[in-house]
Coordinates of C-alpha atoms in Angstrom, one line a residue:
M1 CA -4.7 -26.6 156.6
K2 CA -3.1 -23.5 158.1
K3 CA -0.2 -25.5 159.3
I4 CA 0.4 -26.9 155.8
I5 CA 0.3 -23.4 154.3
I6 CA 2.7 -22.1 156.9
F7 CA 5.0 -25.1 156.4
T8 CA 4.9 -24.6 152.6
L9 CA 5.7 -20.8 152.9
C10 CA 8.7 -21.7 155.2
I11 CA 10.0 -24.1 152.6
I12 CA 9.8 -21.4 149.9
F13 CA 11.1 -18.4 151.8
I14 CA 13.7 -19.7 154.2
P15 CA 16.2 -20.6 151.3
F16 CA 15.5 -17.1 149.9
F17 CA 16.4 -15.4 153.1
I18 CA 19.5 -17.6 153.6
V19 CA 20.7 -16.5 150.1
L20 CA 19.9 -12.9 150.8
I21 CA 21.8 -12.8 154.1
Y22 CA 24.8 -14.5 152.4
K23 CA 24.9 -12.0 149.6
L24 CA 24.5 -9.0 151.9
Y25 CA 26.8 -10.0 154.8
F26 CA 29.0 -13.0 154.1
L27 CA 30.0 -12.7 150.4
K28 CA 33.4 -11.0 150.2
E29 CA 34.3 -8.7 147.4
I30 CA 37.2 -9.8 145.2
E31 CA 40.1 -7.4 145.0
L32 CA 41.5 -6.2 141.7
N33 CA 45.2 -6.9 141.0
Y34 CA 46.6 -4.1 139.0
I35 CA 49.6 -1.8 138.5
E36 CA 48.7 1.4 140.4
S37 CA 50.7 3.6 138.0
R38 CA 48.7 2.6 134.9
N39 CA 45.8 5.0 134.8
I40 CA 43.3 6.3 132.3
R41 CA 41.6 9.7 132.1
V42 CA 37.9 9.3 131.7
K43 CA 35.6 12.3 130.9
R44 CA 32.2 11.8 132.4
N45 CA 29.5 13.0 129.9
A46 CA 27.0 14.1 132.4
S47 CA 29.2 16.3 134.5
G48 CA 32.2 17.1 132.2
V49 CA 34.5 16.1 135.0
I50 CA 37.7 14.2 134.1
E51 CA 38.3 11.3 136.4
V52 CA 41.7 9.6 136.7
M53 CA 41.4 5.9 137.6
P54 CA 43.4 2.7 137.4
L55 CA 43.0 1.1 134.0
E56 CA 41.8 -2.2 135.3
E57 CA 39.1 -0.5 137.4
Y58 CA 38.0 1.2 134.3
I59 CA 37.8 -2.1 132.4
V60 CA 35.5 -3.5 135.1
G61 CA 33.1 -0.6 134.6
V62 CA 33.3 -1.0 130.8
L63 CA 32.4 -4.7 131.1
A64 CA 29.4 -3.7 133.1
G65 CA 28.4 -1.1 130.6
E66 CA 29.2 -3.0 127.4
M67 CA 28.1 -6.6 128.1
P68 CA 25.1 -8.1 129.9
I69 CA 26.2 -9.6 133.2
Y70 CA 24.7 -13.0 132.3
F71 CA 27.2 -13.5 129.4
D72 CA 29.5 -16.5 129.6
S73 CA 32.9 -15.6 131.3
E74 CA 34.8 -16.5 128.2
A75 CA 32.9 -13.9 126.2
L76 CA 33.5 -11.4 129.0
K77 CA 37.2 -12.2 129.0
A78 CA 37.3 -11.5 125.2
Q79 CA 35.5 -8.2 125.8
A80 CA 38.0 -7.3 128.6
V81 CA 41.0 -7.8 126.3
A82 CA 39.3 -6.0 123.5
S83 CA 38.3 -3.1 125.7
R84 CA 41.7 -2.9 127.3
S85 CA 43.3 -2.8 123.8
Y86 CA 40.9 -0.1 122.7
A87 CA 41.6 1.9 125.8
M88 CA 45.4 1.7 125.4
K89 CA 45.1 2.8 121.8
R90 CA 43.1 5.8 122.9
I91 CA 45.7 6.6 125.6
G92 CA 48.3 6.7 122.9
Y93 CA 46.2 8.8 120.6
N94 CA 45.3 11.4 123.3
K95 CA 48.5 11.7 125.2
D96 CA 48.6 15.5 124.4
N97 CA 44.9 16.0 125.2
D98 CA 43.0 16.6 128.5
Y99 CA 41.4 13.1 128.6
D100 CA 41.7 9.7 126.9
V101 CA 38.1 8.5 126.6
V102 CA 34.6 9.6 127.3
D103 CA 32.3 7.3 129.2
S104 CA 29.7 6.8 126.5
V105 CA 29.2 5.0 123.2
M106 CA 31.5 7.6 121.6
N107 CA 34.2 5.4 123.1
Q108 CA 33.2 2.7 125.5
V109 CA 30.3 2.8 128.0
Y110 CA 31.7 3.0 131.5
L111 CA 29.5 2.5 134.7
D112 CA 31.0 3.4 138.1
N113 CA 30.5 1.5 141.3
D114 CA 28.0 3.9 142.8
Y115 CA 25.7 3.4 139.8
L116 CA 26.2 -0.4 139.8
K117 CA 25.4 -0.7 143.5
K118 CA 22.1 0.9 142.9
A119 CA 21.4 -1.0 139.7
W120 CA 22.3 -4.4 141.0
G121 CA 21.1 -4.1 144.6
I122 CA 21.6 -7.3 146.5
N123 CA 23.4 -8.9 143.5
Y124 CA 26.1 -6.3 143.5
K125 CA 28.8 -8.3 145.2
E126 CA 28.1 -11.4 143.1
N127 CA 28.1 -9.5 139.9
I128 CA 31.1 -7.3 140.6
N129 CA 33.1 -10.4 141.7
K130 CA 32.3 -12.1 138.3
L131 CA 33.6 -9.0 136.5
R132 CA 36.7 -8.6 138.7
S133 CA 37.6 -12.2 138.3
V134 CA 37.4 -11.8 134.5
V135 CA 39.6 -8.7 134.7
N136 CA 42.1 -10.4 137.0
E137 CA 42.3 -13.5 134.8
T138 CA 43.1 -11.3 131.7
L139 CA 45.3 -8.8 133.7
D140 CA 47.4 -6.5 131.4
E141 CA 46.5 -8.5 128.3
V142 CA 46.1 -6.7 125.0
M143 CA 46.1 -7.6 121.4
Y144 CA 48.9 -6.9 119.0
Y145 CA 49.3 -6.9 115.3
D146 CA 53.0 -7.0 114.5
N147 CA 54.4 -4.8 117.3
D148 CA 51.4 -2.4 117.7
I149 CA 48.4 -2.6 120.0
I150 CA 45.3 -2.9 117.8
D151 CA 42.3 -0.6 117.5
A152 CA 40.0 -3.3 118.8
M153 CA 36.6 -2.2 117.6
F154 CA 33.5 -4.2 118.6
F155 CA 29.7 -4.0 118.3
S156 CA 26.6 -5.7 119.4
T157 CA 25.2 -8.0 116.7
S158 CA 26.2 -9.0 113.2
N159 CA 23.9 -9.7 110.3
G160 CA 25.7 -13.0 109.8
Y161 CA 29.0 -11.3 108.9
T162 CA 31.2 -8.7 110.4
E163 CA 32.3 -5.9 108.1
S164 CA 35.8 -4.8 107.0
S165 CA 37.0 -1.5 108.5
N166 CA 37.6 0.1 105.1
V167 CA 33.9 -0.2 104.2
I168 CA 32.6 1.6 107.3
F169 CA 35.4 3.8 108.5
N170 CA 37.6 4.1 105.4
L171 CA 40.4 2.6 107.4
D172 CA 42.3 -0.3 105.8
L173 CA 43.3 -2.2 109.0
P174 CA 44.5 -5.8 108.2
Y175 CA 43.1 -7.2 111.5
L176 CA 39.6 -5.9 110.9
K177 CA 38.4 -8.0 108.0
S178 CA 35.0 -9.4 107.3
K179 CA 34.2 -12.7 109.2
E180 CA 31.2 -15.0 109.1
S181 CA 29.4 -14.8 112.4
L182 CA 26.5 -17.2 112.4
W183 CA 26.0 -17.4 116.2
D184 CA 24.3 -14.0 116.4
K185 CA 21.0 -15.2 114.9
D186 CA 20.5 -17.5 117.8
T187 CA 21.9 -15.4 120.6
S188 CA 20.7 -11.9 119.9
S189 CA 17.2 -10.5 120.1
A190 CA 18.4 -7.6 117.9
F191 CA 19.4 -9.8 115.0
K192 CA 16.1 -8.8 113.2
S193 CA 14.2 -5.7 114.2
S194 CA 11.9 -3.0 112.8
K195 CA 10.6 0.4 113.7
K196 CA 7.9 2.6 112.4
M197 CA 8.0 6.4 111.8
S198 CA 5.8 8.8 110.0
L199 CA 6.7 9.6 106.4
N200 CA 7.0 13.3 107.3
D201 CA 9.5 12.5 110.1
F202 CA 11.4 10.2 107.7
Y203 CA 11.9 12.9 105.1
S204 CA 12.5 15.6 107.7
L205 CA 15.3 13.7 109.4
L206 CA 17.0 13.0 106.0
G207 CA 16.6 16.6 104.9
L208 CA 14.5 15.5 101.9
E209 CA 11.4 17.1 100.3
Y210 CA 8.2 15.5 101.3
N211 CA 6.7 13.1 98.8
K212 CA 3.6 11.0 99.2
K213 CA 5.3 8.1 97.4
L214 CA 8.5 6.7 98.8
N215 CA 10.8 5.2 96.3
Y216 CA 14.3 3.9 97.2
E217 CA 16.9 2.1 95.2
V218 CA 20.1 0.4 96.5
L219 CA 23.0 1.5 94.4
E220 CA 25.8 -0.4 96.1
R221 CA 26.1 -3.1 98.8
S222 CA 29.2 -4.5 100.5
G223 CA 29.9 -8.2 100.3
T224 CA 28.1 -8.6 103.6
N225 CA 24.8 -7.2 102.4
R226 CA 25.3 -3.8 104.1
I227 CA 24.2 -0.8 102.1
I228 CA 26.9 1.6 100.9
K229 CA 24.9 4.0 98.6
L230 CA 21.2 4.4 97.8
K231 CA 18.7 6.7 96.2
I232 CA 15.6 7.9 97.9
N233 CA 13.1 9.6 95.5
G234 CA 15.9 10.1 93.0
I235 CA 18.4 11.7 95.6
E236 CA 21.6 9.8 96.0
L237 CA 22.7 9.3 99.7
N238 CA 25.4 7.4 101.4
S239 CA 24.3 4.8 104.0
K240 CA 26.4 6.4 106.8
D241 CA 24.2 9.6 106.7
V242 CA 21.0 7.5 106.6
Y243 CA 22.2 5.3 109.4
N244 CA 23.1 8.3 111.6
K245 CA 20.2 10.6 110.8
L246 CA 17.5 7.9 111.2
G247 CA 19.2 6.3 114.2
L248 CA 19.3 2.9 112.5
K249 CA 20.6 -0.2 114.2
S250 CA 22.5 -1.5 111.2
Y251 CA 23.7 -0.7 107.7
D252 CA 21.7 -3.7 106.6
F253 CA 18.3 -2.1 106.3
S254 CA 15.2 -1.8 104.1
F255 CA 12.2 0.5 103.9
V256 CA 8.5 -0.3 103.4
Q257 CA 5.9 2.4 103.0
E258 CA 2.7 1.7 104.9
N259 CA 0.2 4.5 104.1
N260 CA 1.7 7.6 105.7
N261 CA 4.3 5.7 107.7
V262 CA 7.6 4.0 106.9
I263 CA 8.6 0.6 108.3
I264 CA 12.4 0.3 108.7
N265 CA 13.7 -3.2 108.9
T266 CA 17.2 -3.9 110.0
C267 CA 19.4 -6.9 110.4
G268 CA 22.1 -6.7 113.1
Y269 CA 23.0 -4.0 115.6
G270 CA 26.0 -1.7 115.4
H271 CA 28.6 -0.7 112.9
G272 CA 29.6 -4.3 112.2
V273 CA 33.4 -3.9 112.5
G274 CA 35.5 -6.1 114.7
M275 CA 34.1 -8.5 117.4
S276 CA 30.4 -9.2 117.5
Q277 CA 29.5 -9.3 121.2
Y278 CA 26.6 -11.7 120.7
G279 CA 28.8 -13.7 118.3
A280 CA 31.4 -14.0 121.1
L281 CA 28.6 -15.2 123.4
G282 CA 27.6 -17.9 120.9
M283 CA 31.2 -19.0 120.5
A284 CA 31.7 -19.2 124.3
E285 CA 28.5 -21.3 124.6
D286 CA 29.9 -23.6 121.9
G287 CA 33.0 -24.1 124.0
Y288 CA 35.5 -21.6 122.5
N289 CA 37.8 -19.8 125.0
Y290 CA 38.5 -16.1 124.9
E291 CA 41.8 -16.5 123.1
E292 CA 40.0 -18.4 120.3
I293 CA 37.2 -15.8 120.1
L294 CA 39.6 -13.0 119.8
S295 CA 41.8 -14.7 117.2
Y296 CA 38.7 -15.4 115.1
Y297 CA 37.4 -11.8 115.0
Y298 CA 40.7 -10.0 114.9
S299 CA 42.8 -11.6 112.1
D300 CA 46.4 -12.4 112.7
T301 CA 46.6 -10.9 116.1
K302 CA 48.4 -12.1 119.3
I303 CA 47.5 -11.6 122.9
K304 CA 50.4 -10.4 125.0
K305 CA 50.8 -8.9 128.5
M306 CA 51.8 -5.2 128.5
E307 CA 55.2 -4.5 130.0
N308 CA 55.3 -2.9 133.5

C-alpha cells in the first residue's frame, strides 16, 4: 500500500518539479526591440520620483497594470496600441512640464519589474515574455485620426454600450463615439455589481442634509442609459459628482433604500469612453484580431507605425 502511495505521489509531483525547474532556470526572457531614444517621463505616485524609461518598456508595465495576464494576446495587443497612443498624446501635451504621465489610474497604471517579480513569483518569466511578445509584435504602432495620434481612452467594462466622449468629458472627439459592446456581460464579473453604505454616509459624502427617507429622480439619461442629471431629495446633482463622491463603478447606477442603508446597484465599470477592455477580451475570444478590435471601438482610425 505504501509503495502505491509513493508511486502516486511521484506521478503527481515529478511533472510539477520539472515545470518549476524549467521556469526558474531554463526559460529565457524575451528581449524588447525598441528605439532607445524614444523615452517617457513617468512620475511615481508613491515616491514622487520622475523616472525616464524607454517607451516600450513602459508599455509592458502598463499592460501588466491595466489588463489581467490571462487575457487573450489579441486583446493585449489592442491594449498595447491604445496605451502607446495614449502615452504619445500625453508626451505631446506635457512637453513643457516635468513629467508626461503618472503611474496610476489618473493616467495609466504602470507596474515595474521589481514589483512584477514579487507578484508573479515563478511565473514571472512566462508572464513577462507574453507581454514583451505582445509589445514587440505591435512595436511603434499607434492610432491616427486624420494626421493626429488619437487620445485613446479606455475602461474596464461597458453596460452593453460605450459612451461618446462629449457626454462624459465634454469633448467632441469623432473617434470616441458610442458603440454597442455586448461581450462584456459574459466576460466581466463587474458587469453587474452592488454595494451597501449607511444612509448617513451616503448623505455625508454627497454633502446633503440627512433625511430618513431617500427619494431620487433621474432627470436625464444618455442614449446608453447612463445618468447625466438626477435629483436626490429635491436637490439637483450631476452624475459626475455623484460618481466621484460615492466612488461608483459606473454612471449607470440606481439606489434602493433598505432601512438605514442604501444599496447602490451599478452596471459596467469605468467612465465608459473608448475601448472596453472586457469587450476587447470577448472580441478576441470570438476570433477578432487586434486591428479589428481597435477599429471597432475607435471610429475611423488607422494604425500606423511612428516614424523613427
